[in-house]
Short mmCIF file of C-alpha atoms and ligand atoms in Angstrom, two decimals:
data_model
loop_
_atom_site.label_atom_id
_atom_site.label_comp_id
_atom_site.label_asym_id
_atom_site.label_seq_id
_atom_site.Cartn_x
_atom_site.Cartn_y
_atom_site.Cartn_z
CA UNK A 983 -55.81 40.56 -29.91
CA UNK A 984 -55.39 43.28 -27.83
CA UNK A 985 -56.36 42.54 -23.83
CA UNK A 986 -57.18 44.84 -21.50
CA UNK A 987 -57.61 42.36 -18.38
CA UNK A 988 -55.39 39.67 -17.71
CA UNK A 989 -56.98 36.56 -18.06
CA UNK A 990 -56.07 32.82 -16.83
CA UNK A 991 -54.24 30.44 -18.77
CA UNK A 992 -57.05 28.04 -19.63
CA UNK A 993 -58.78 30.99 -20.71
CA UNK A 994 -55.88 32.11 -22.54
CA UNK A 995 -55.50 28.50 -24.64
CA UNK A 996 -59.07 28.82 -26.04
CA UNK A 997 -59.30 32.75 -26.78
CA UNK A 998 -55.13 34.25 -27.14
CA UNK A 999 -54.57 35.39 -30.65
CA UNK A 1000 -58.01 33.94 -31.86
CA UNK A 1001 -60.36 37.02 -32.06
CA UNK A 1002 -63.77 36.00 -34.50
CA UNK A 1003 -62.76 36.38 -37.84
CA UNK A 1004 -63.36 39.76 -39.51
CA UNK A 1005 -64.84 39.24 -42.55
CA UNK A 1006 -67.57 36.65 -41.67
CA UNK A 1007 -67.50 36.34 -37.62
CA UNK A 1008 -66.09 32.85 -37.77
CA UNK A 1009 -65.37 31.88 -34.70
CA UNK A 1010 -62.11 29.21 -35.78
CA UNK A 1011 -59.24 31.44 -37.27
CA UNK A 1012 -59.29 30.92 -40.79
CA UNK A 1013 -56.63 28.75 -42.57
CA UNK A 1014 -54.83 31.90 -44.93
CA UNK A 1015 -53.73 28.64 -47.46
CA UNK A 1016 -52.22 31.16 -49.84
CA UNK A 1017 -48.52 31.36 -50.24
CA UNK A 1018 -48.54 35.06 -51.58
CA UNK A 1019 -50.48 38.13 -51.10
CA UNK A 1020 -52.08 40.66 -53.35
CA UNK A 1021 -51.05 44.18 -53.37
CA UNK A 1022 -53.87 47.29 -54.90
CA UNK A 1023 -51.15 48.84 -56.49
CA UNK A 1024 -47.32 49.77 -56.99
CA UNK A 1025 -47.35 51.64 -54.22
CA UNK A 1026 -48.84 49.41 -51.59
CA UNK A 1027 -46.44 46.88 -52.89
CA UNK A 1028 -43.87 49.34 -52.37
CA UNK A 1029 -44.87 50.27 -48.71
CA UNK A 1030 -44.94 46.55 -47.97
CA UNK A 1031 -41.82 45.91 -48.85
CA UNK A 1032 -40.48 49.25 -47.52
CA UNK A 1033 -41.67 48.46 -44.12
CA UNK A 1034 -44.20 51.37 -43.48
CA UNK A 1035 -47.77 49.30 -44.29
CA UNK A 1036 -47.53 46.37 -42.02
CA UNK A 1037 -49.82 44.34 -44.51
CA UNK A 1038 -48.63 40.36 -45.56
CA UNK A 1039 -46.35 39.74 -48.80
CA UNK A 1040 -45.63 36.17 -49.02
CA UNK A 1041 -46.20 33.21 -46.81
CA UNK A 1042 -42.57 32.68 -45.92
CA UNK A 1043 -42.27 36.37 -44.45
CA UNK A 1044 -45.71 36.03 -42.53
CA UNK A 1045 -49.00 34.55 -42.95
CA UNK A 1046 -52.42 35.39 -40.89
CA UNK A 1047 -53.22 32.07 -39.49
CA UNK A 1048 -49.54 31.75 -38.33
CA UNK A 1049 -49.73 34.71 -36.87
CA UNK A 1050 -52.87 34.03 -34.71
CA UNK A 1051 -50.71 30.61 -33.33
CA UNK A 1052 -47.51 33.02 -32.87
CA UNK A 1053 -49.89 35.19 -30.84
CA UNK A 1054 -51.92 32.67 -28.80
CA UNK A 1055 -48.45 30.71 -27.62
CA UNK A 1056 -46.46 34.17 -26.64
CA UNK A 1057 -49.76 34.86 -24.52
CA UNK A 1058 -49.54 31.49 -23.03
CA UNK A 1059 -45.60 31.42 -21.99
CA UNK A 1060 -45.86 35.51 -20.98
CA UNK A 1061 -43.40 36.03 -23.63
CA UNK A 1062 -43.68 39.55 -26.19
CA UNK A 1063 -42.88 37.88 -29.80
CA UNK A 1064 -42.87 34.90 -30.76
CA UNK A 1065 -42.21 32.72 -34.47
CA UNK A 1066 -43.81 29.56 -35.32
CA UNK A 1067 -41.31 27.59 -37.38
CA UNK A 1068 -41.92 24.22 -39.63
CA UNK A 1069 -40.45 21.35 -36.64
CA UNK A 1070 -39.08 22.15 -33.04
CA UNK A 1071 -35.51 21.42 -34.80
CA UNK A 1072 -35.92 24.32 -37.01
CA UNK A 1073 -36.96 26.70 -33.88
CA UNK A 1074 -33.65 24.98 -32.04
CA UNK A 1075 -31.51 25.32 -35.67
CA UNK A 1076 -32.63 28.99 -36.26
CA UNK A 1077 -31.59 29.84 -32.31
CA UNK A 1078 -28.08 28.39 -33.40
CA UNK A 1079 -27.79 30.36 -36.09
CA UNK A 1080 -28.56 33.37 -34.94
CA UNK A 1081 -26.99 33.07 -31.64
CA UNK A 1082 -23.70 31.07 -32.71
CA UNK A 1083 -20.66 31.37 -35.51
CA UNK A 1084 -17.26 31.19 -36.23
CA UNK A 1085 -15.52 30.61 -32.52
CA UNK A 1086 -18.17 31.60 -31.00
CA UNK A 1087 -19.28 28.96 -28.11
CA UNK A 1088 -22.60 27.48 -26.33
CA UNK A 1089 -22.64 25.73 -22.78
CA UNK A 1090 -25.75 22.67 -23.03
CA UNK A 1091 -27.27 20.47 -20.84
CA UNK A 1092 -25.34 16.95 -21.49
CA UNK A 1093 -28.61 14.80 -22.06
CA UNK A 1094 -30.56 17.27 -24.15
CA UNK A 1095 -32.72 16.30 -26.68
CA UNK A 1096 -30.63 13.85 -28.94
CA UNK A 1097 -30.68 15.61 -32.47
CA UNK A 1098 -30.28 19.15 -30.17
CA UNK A 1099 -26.77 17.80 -29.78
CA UNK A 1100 -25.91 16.28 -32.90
CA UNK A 1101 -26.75 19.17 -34.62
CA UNK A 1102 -24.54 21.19 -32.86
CA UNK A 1103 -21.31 18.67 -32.85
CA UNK A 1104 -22.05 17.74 -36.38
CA UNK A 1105 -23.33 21.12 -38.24
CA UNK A 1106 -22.38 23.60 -36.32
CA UNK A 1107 -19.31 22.58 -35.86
CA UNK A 1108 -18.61 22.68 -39.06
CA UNK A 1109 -19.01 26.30 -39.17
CA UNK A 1110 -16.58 26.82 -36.08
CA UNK A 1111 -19.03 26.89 -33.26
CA UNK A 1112 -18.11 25.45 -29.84
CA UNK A 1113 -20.02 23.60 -27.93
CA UNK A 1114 -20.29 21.98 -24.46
CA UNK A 1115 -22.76 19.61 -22.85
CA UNK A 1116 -22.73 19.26 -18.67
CA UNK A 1117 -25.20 18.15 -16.17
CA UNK A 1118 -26.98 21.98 -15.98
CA UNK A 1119 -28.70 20.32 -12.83
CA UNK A 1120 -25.42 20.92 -11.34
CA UNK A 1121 -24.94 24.86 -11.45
CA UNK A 1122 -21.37 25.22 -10.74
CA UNK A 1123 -20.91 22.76 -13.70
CA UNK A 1124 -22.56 26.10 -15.77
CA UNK A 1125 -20.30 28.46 -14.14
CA UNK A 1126 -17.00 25.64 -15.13
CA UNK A 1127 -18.59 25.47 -18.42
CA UNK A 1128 -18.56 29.38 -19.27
CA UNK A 1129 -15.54 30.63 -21.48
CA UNK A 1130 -15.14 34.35 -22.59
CA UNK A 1131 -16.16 33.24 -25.99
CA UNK A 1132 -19.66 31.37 -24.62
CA UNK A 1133 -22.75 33.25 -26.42
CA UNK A 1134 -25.52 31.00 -25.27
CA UNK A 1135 -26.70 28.80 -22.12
CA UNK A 1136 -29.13 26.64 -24.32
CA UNK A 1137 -31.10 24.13 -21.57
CA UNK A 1138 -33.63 21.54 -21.41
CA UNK A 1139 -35.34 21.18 -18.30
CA UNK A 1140 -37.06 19.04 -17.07
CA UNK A 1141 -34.31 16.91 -19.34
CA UNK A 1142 -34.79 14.20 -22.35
CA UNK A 1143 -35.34 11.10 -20.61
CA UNK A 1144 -33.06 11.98 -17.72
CA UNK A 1145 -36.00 14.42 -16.12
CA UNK A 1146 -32.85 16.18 -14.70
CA UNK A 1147 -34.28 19.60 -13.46
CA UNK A 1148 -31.58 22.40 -13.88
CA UNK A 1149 -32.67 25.57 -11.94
CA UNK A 1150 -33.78 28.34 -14.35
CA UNK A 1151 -33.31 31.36 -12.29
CA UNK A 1152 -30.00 30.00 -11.37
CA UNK A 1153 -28.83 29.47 -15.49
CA UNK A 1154 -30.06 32.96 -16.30
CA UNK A 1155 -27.48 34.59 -13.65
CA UNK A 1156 -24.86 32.70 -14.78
CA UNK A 1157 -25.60 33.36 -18.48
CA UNK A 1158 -26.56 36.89 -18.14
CA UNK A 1159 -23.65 37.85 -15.40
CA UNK A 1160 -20.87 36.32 -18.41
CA UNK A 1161 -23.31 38.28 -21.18
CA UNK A 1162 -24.98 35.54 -22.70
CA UNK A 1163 -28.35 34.70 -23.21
CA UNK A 1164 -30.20 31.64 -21.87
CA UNK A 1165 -32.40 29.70 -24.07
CA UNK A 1166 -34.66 27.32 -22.42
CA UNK A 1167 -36.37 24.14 -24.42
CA UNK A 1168 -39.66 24.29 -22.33
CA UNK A 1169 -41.12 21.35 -24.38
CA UNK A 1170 -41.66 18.58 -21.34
CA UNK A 1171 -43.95 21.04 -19.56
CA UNK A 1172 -45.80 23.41 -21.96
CA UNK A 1173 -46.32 26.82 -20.43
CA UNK A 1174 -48.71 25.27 -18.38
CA UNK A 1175 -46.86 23.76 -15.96
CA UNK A 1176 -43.59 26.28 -16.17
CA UNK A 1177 -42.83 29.99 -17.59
CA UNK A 1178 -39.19 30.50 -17.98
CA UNK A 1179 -39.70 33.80 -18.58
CA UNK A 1180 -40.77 34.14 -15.09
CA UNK A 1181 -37.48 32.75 -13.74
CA UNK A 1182 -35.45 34.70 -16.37
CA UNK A 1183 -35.15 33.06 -19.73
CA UNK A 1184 -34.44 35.06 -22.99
CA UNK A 1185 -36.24 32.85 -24.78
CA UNK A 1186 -37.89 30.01 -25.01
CA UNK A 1187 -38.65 26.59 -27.68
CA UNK A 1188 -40.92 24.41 -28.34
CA UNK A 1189 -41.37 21.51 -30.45
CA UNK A 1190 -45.17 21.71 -30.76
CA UNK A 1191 -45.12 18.45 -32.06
CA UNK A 1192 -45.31 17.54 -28.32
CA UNK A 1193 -47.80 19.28 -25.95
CA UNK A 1194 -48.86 22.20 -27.86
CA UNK A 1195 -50.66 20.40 -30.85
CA UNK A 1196 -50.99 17.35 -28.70
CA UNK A 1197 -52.87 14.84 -31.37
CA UNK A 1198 -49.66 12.98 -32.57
CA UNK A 1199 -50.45 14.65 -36.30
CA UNK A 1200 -48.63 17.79 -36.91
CA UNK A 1201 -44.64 18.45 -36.54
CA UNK A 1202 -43.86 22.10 -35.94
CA UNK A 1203 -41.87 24.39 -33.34
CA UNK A 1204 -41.78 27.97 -32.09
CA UNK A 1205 -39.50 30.16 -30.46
CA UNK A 1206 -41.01 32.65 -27.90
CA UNK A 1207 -39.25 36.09 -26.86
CA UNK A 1208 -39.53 37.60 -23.20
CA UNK A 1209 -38.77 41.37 -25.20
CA UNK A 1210 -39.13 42.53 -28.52
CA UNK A 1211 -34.68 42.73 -28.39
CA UNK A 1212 -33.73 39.34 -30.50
CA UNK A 1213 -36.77 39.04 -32.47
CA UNK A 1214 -35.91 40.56 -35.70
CA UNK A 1215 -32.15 39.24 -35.84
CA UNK A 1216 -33.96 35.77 -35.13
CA UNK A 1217 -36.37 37.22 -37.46
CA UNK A 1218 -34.20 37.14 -40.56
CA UNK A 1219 -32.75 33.90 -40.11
CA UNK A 1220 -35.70 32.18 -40.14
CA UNK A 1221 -37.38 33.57 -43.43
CA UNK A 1222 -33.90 33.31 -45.50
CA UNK A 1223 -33.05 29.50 -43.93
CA UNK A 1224 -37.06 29.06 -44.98
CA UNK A 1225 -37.61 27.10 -41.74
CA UNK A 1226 -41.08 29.07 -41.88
CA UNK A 1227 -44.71 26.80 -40.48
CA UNK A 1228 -47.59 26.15 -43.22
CA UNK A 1229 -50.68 27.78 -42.34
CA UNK A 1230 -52.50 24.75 -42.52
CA UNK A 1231 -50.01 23.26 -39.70
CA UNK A 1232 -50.11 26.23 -37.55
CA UNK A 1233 -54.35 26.16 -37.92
CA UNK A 1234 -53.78 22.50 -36.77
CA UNK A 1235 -51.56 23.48 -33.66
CA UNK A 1236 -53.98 26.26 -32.60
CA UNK A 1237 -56.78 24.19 -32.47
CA UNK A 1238 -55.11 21.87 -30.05
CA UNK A 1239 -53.83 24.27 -28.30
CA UNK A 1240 -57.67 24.78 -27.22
CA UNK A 1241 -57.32 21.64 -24.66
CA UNK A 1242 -53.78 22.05 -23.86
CA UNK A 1243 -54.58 23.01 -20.14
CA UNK A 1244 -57.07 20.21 -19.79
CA UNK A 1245 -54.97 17.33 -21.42
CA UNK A 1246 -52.14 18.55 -19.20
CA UNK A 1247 -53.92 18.00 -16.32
CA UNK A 1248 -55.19 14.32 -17.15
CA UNK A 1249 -51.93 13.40 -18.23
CA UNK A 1250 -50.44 14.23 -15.04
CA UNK A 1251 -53.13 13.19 -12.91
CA UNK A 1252 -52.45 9.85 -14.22
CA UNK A 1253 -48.52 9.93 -14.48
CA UNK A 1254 -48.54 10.63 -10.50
CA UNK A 1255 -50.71 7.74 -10.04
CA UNK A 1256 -48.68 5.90 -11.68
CA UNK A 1257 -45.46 6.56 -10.79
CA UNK A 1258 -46.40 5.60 -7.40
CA UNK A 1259 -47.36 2.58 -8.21
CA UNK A 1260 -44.45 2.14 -10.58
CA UNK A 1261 -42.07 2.54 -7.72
CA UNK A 1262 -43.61 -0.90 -5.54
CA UNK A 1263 -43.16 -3.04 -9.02
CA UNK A 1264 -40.29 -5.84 -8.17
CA UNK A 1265 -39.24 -5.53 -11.64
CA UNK A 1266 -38.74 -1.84 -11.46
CA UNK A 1267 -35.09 -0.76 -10.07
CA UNK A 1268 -36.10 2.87 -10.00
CA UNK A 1269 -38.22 5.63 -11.25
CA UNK A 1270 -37.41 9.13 -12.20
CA UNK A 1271 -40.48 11.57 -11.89
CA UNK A 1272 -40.43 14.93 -10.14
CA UNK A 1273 -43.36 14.20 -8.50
CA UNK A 1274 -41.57 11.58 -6.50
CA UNK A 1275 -39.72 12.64 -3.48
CA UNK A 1276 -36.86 10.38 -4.21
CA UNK A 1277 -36.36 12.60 -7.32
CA UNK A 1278 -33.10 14.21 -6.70
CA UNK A 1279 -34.04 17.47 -8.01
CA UNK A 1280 -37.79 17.53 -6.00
CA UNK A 1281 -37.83 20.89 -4.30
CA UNK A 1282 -36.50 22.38 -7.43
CA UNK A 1283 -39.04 21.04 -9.07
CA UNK A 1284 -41.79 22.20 -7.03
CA UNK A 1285 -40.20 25.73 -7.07
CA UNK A 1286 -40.41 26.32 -10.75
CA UNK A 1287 -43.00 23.78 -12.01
CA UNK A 1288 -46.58 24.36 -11.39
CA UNK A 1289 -47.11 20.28 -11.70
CA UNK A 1290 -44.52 17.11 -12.05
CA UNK A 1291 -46.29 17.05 -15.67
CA UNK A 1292 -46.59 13.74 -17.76
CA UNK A 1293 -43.43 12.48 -18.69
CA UNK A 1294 -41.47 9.09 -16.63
CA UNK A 1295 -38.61 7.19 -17.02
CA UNK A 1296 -37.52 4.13 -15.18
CA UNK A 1297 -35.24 1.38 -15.31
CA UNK A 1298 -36.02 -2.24 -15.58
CA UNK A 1299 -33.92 -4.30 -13.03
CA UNK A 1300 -33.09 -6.75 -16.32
CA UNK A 1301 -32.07 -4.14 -18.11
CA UNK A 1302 -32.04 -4.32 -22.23
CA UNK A 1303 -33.53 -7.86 -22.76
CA UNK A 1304 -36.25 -6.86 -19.45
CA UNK A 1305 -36.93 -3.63 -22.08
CA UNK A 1306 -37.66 -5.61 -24.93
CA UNK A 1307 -40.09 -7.58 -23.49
CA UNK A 1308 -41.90 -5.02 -21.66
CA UNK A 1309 -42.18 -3.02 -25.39
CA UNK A 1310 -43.06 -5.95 -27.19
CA UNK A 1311 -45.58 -6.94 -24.49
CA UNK A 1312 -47.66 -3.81 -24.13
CA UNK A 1313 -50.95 -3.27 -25.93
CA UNK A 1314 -52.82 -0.14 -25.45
CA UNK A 1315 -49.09 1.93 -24.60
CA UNK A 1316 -47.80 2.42 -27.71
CA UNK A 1317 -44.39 1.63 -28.93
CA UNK A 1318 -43.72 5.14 -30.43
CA UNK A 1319 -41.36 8.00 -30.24
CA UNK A 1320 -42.59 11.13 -29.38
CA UNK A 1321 -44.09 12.44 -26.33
CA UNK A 1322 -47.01 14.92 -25.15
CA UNK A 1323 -50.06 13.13 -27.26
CA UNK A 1324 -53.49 12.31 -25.30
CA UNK A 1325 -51.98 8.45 -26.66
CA UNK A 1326 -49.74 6.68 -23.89
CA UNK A 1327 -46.64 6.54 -25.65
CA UNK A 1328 -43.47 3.92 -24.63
CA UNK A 1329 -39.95 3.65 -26.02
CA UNK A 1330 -36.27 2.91 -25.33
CA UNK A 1331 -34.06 5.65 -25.90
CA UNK A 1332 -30.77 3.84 -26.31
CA UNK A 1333 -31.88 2.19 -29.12
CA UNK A 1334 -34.37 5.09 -30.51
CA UNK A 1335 -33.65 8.66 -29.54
CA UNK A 1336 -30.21 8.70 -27.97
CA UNK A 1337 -29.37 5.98 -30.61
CA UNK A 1338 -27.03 8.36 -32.10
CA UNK A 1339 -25.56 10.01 -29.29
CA UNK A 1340 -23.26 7.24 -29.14
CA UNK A 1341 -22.44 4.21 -26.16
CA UNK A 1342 -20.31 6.47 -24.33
CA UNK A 1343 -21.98 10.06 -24.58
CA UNK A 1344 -25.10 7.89 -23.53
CA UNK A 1345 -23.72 6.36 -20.45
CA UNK A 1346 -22.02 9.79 -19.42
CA UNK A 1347 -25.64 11.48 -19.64
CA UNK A 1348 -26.72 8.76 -17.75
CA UNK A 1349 -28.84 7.53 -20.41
CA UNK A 1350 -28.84 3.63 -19.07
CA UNK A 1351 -29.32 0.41 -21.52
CA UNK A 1352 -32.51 -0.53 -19.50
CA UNK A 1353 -34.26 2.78 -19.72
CA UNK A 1354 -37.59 2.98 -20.22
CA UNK A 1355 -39.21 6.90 -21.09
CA UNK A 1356 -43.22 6.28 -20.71
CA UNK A 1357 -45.49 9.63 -22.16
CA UNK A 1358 -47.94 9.07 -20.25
CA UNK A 1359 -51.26 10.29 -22.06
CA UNK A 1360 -55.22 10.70 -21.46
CA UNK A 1361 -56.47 7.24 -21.11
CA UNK A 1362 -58.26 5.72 -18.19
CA UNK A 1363 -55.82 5.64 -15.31
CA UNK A 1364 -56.91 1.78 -14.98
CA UNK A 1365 -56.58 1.00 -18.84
CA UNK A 1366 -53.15 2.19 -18.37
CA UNK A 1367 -51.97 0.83 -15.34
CA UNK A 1368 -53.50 -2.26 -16.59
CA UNK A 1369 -51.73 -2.68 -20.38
CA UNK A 1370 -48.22 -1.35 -18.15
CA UNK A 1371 -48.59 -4.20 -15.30
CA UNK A 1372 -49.69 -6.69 -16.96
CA UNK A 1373 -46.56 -6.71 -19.58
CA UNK A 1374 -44.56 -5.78 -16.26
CA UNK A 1375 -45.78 -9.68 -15.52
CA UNK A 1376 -43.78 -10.72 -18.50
CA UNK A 1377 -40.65 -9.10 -17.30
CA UNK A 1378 -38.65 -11.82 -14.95
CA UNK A 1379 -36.12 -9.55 -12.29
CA UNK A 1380 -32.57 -11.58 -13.18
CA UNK A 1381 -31.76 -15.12 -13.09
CA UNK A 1382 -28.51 -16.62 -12.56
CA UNK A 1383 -27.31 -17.17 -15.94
CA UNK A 1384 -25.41 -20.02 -15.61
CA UNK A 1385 -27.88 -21.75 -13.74
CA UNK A 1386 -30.43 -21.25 -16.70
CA UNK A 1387 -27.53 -23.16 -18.56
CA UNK A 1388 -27.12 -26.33 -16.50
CA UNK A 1389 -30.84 -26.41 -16.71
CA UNK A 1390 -31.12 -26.47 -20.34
CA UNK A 1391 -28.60 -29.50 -20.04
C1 PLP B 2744 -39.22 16.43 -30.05
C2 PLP B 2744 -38.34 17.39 -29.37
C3 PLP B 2744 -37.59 18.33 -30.10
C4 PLP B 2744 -37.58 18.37 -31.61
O1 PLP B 2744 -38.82 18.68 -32.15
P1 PLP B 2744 -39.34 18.26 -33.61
O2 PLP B 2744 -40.67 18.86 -33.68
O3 PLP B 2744 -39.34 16.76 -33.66
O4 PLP B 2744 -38.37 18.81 -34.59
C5 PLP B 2744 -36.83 19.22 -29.38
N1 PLP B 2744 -36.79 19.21 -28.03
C6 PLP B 2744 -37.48 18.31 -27.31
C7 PLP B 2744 -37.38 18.33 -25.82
C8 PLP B 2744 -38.27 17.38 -27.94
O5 PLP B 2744 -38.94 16.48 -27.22
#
């Protein structure tokens, strides 16, 4: 789709890459469910292949439907190019190796995504690629970071549970001034609620397992380019690795993309509600959400988010066992990994996500035993509040051991 105006962003979810079909005037992109194309002759096969008749080949090199998705989500984040790829890991894996090899080095934020991390101290590794994970909230830990070998400034922001907010305009100088490139995993806030582009990202990820498709059925990710520059290096990695989207996935994601803006907003309406309520709860020791003013990174967070979005963590004063309760008490949140779904989702990442990050790597990201990450979905505000409180009941704030002892006898 070529646009002449500008439009708005809600506009832009419903109508970006999805112009009525050609053929028949349908007004849902058709699902392309072929995995290879027909040429007329020898010669149009020929100028496929060659590069001068822009027309599809095979479904791992491009596919219509995918397209349309690539399309609609490099409208949404502002971005030029963009590739849809078959998980958000792929989109991270195909950054790495495009971006990374043999002594060749990438400065991370230290509580990124779990697997984000693994792959690179476990994979990459392998293949003589540095890597180092700080607290990006903290920019001069960036700048101590930075070696003459360092490639990539990969961050996550707001972070995965932490909700650390590193400041994106700040990373991209750093990056950019040492001739790197900064990758940002915008997946916690969905273009909606921040553009990295428009703070001076190269590019940016998604797993659009999260917000994007938002309906907790499809697993797929995307990487979006601010200029045409690292597309077609990033390009080629993808289609030989194969980490290429199914057009039937990337029909799915477009279609929710259609209510990202408006799911984004309940969510959050109710995850500020909450949160404030959260805060008062004896149980609760603390809450991390940007929207609260005790969050350490608040300003920040009102500089470069359009919204504190849907996503809180908080710790239960009982730590572990309090956790355990609370998870196995809860009825209508659902004990599920996974975030960004219209379903209110609860988990515990040192047993789940962060699992294999390891004891210590977990307490040095400040990933605490008693940490609770709540995506906070579309529900009634009540229904949730509700189903949270009402486990909260279950949770006792510490006893004296010992007593509890002499009690039993
Ligand atoms: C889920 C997630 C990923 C990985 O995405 P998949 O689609 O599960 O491969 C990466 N980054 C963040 C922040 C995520 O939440």
């Amino acid at each position: 789709m070529k646009k002449t105006k500008k439009t708005g962003i809600d506009t832009d979810c419903i109508h970006a890459g999805q112009e009525p079909d050609k053929l028949f005037g349908g007004i849902s992109v058709p699902i392309y469910q072929s995995s290879t194309f027909a040429f007329e002759n020898a010669a149009q096969g020929a100028a496929r292949f060659g590069g001068t008749d822009p027309g599809y080949k095979y479904t791992r090199l491009g596919n219509p439907t995918t397209a349309a998705l690539e399309e609609a989500v490099a409208t949404l984040e502002g971005g030029e190019k963009a590739l849809a790829t078959s998980s958000g890991m792929s989109a991270i894996s195909t950054i790495f190796m495009t971006f990374l090899g043999q002594g060749l080095h990438v400065v991370s934020t230290d509580s990124v995504y779990g697997p984000t991390r693994t792959v690179l101290e476990k994979e990459f590794a392998r293949f003589g690629a540095e890597s180092t994970f700080v607290d990006t909230s903290d920019i001069n830990a960036i700048k101590r970071a930075i070696k003459p070998n360092t490639k990539l400034v990969y961050i996550e922001t707001p972070s995965n549970p932490t909700l650390a907010i590193t400041d994106i305009s700040q990373a991209a100088k750093i990056a950019h001034s040492n001739g790197a490139i900064l990758v940002v995993d915008n997946t916690f806030c969905s273009p909606i609620l921040q553009k990295p582009f428009d703070f001076g990202a190269d590019i940016v990820i998604h797993s659009m397992t999260k917000f994007l498709n938002g309906h907790g059925d499809v697993v797929a990710g995307m990487i979006v380019f601010k200029d045409g520059s690292l597309f077609p290096q990033t390009k080629n990695v993808l289609v030989q690795m194969g980490g290429t989207i199914d057009p039937h996935q990337a029909w799915l994601v477009l279609r929710g993309i259609k209510t990202l803006s408006m799911r984004v907003k309940v969510a959050q309406e109710n995850s500020i509600k909450l949160a404030f309520e959260l805060v008062k709860h004896p149980a609760v020791a603390w809450v991390k959400y940007p929207g609260l003013p005790s969050h350490p990174q608040h300003d920040l967070s009102k500089k470069q988010m359009k919204g504190p979005g849907a996503m809180i963590s908080f710790e239960l004063k009982n730590g572990i066992d309090a956790g355990r309760t609370l998870m196995d008490s809860v009825k209508i949140c659902t004990l599920a990994v996974s975030l960004g779904g219209v379903e209110t989702l609860i988990q515990h990442p040192a047993s789940m996500t962060h699992a294999s990050l390891g004891a210590a790597n977990r307490k040095l990201s400040g990933i605490t035993d008693g940490l609770v990450r709540l995506s906070v979905g579309c529900e009634d505000y009540e229904d949730i509040r509700n189903d949270l409180f009402d486990a909260l009941e279950k949770v006792t704030s510490p006893k004296p051991q010992n007593m509890e002892a002499s009690q039993v006898g």
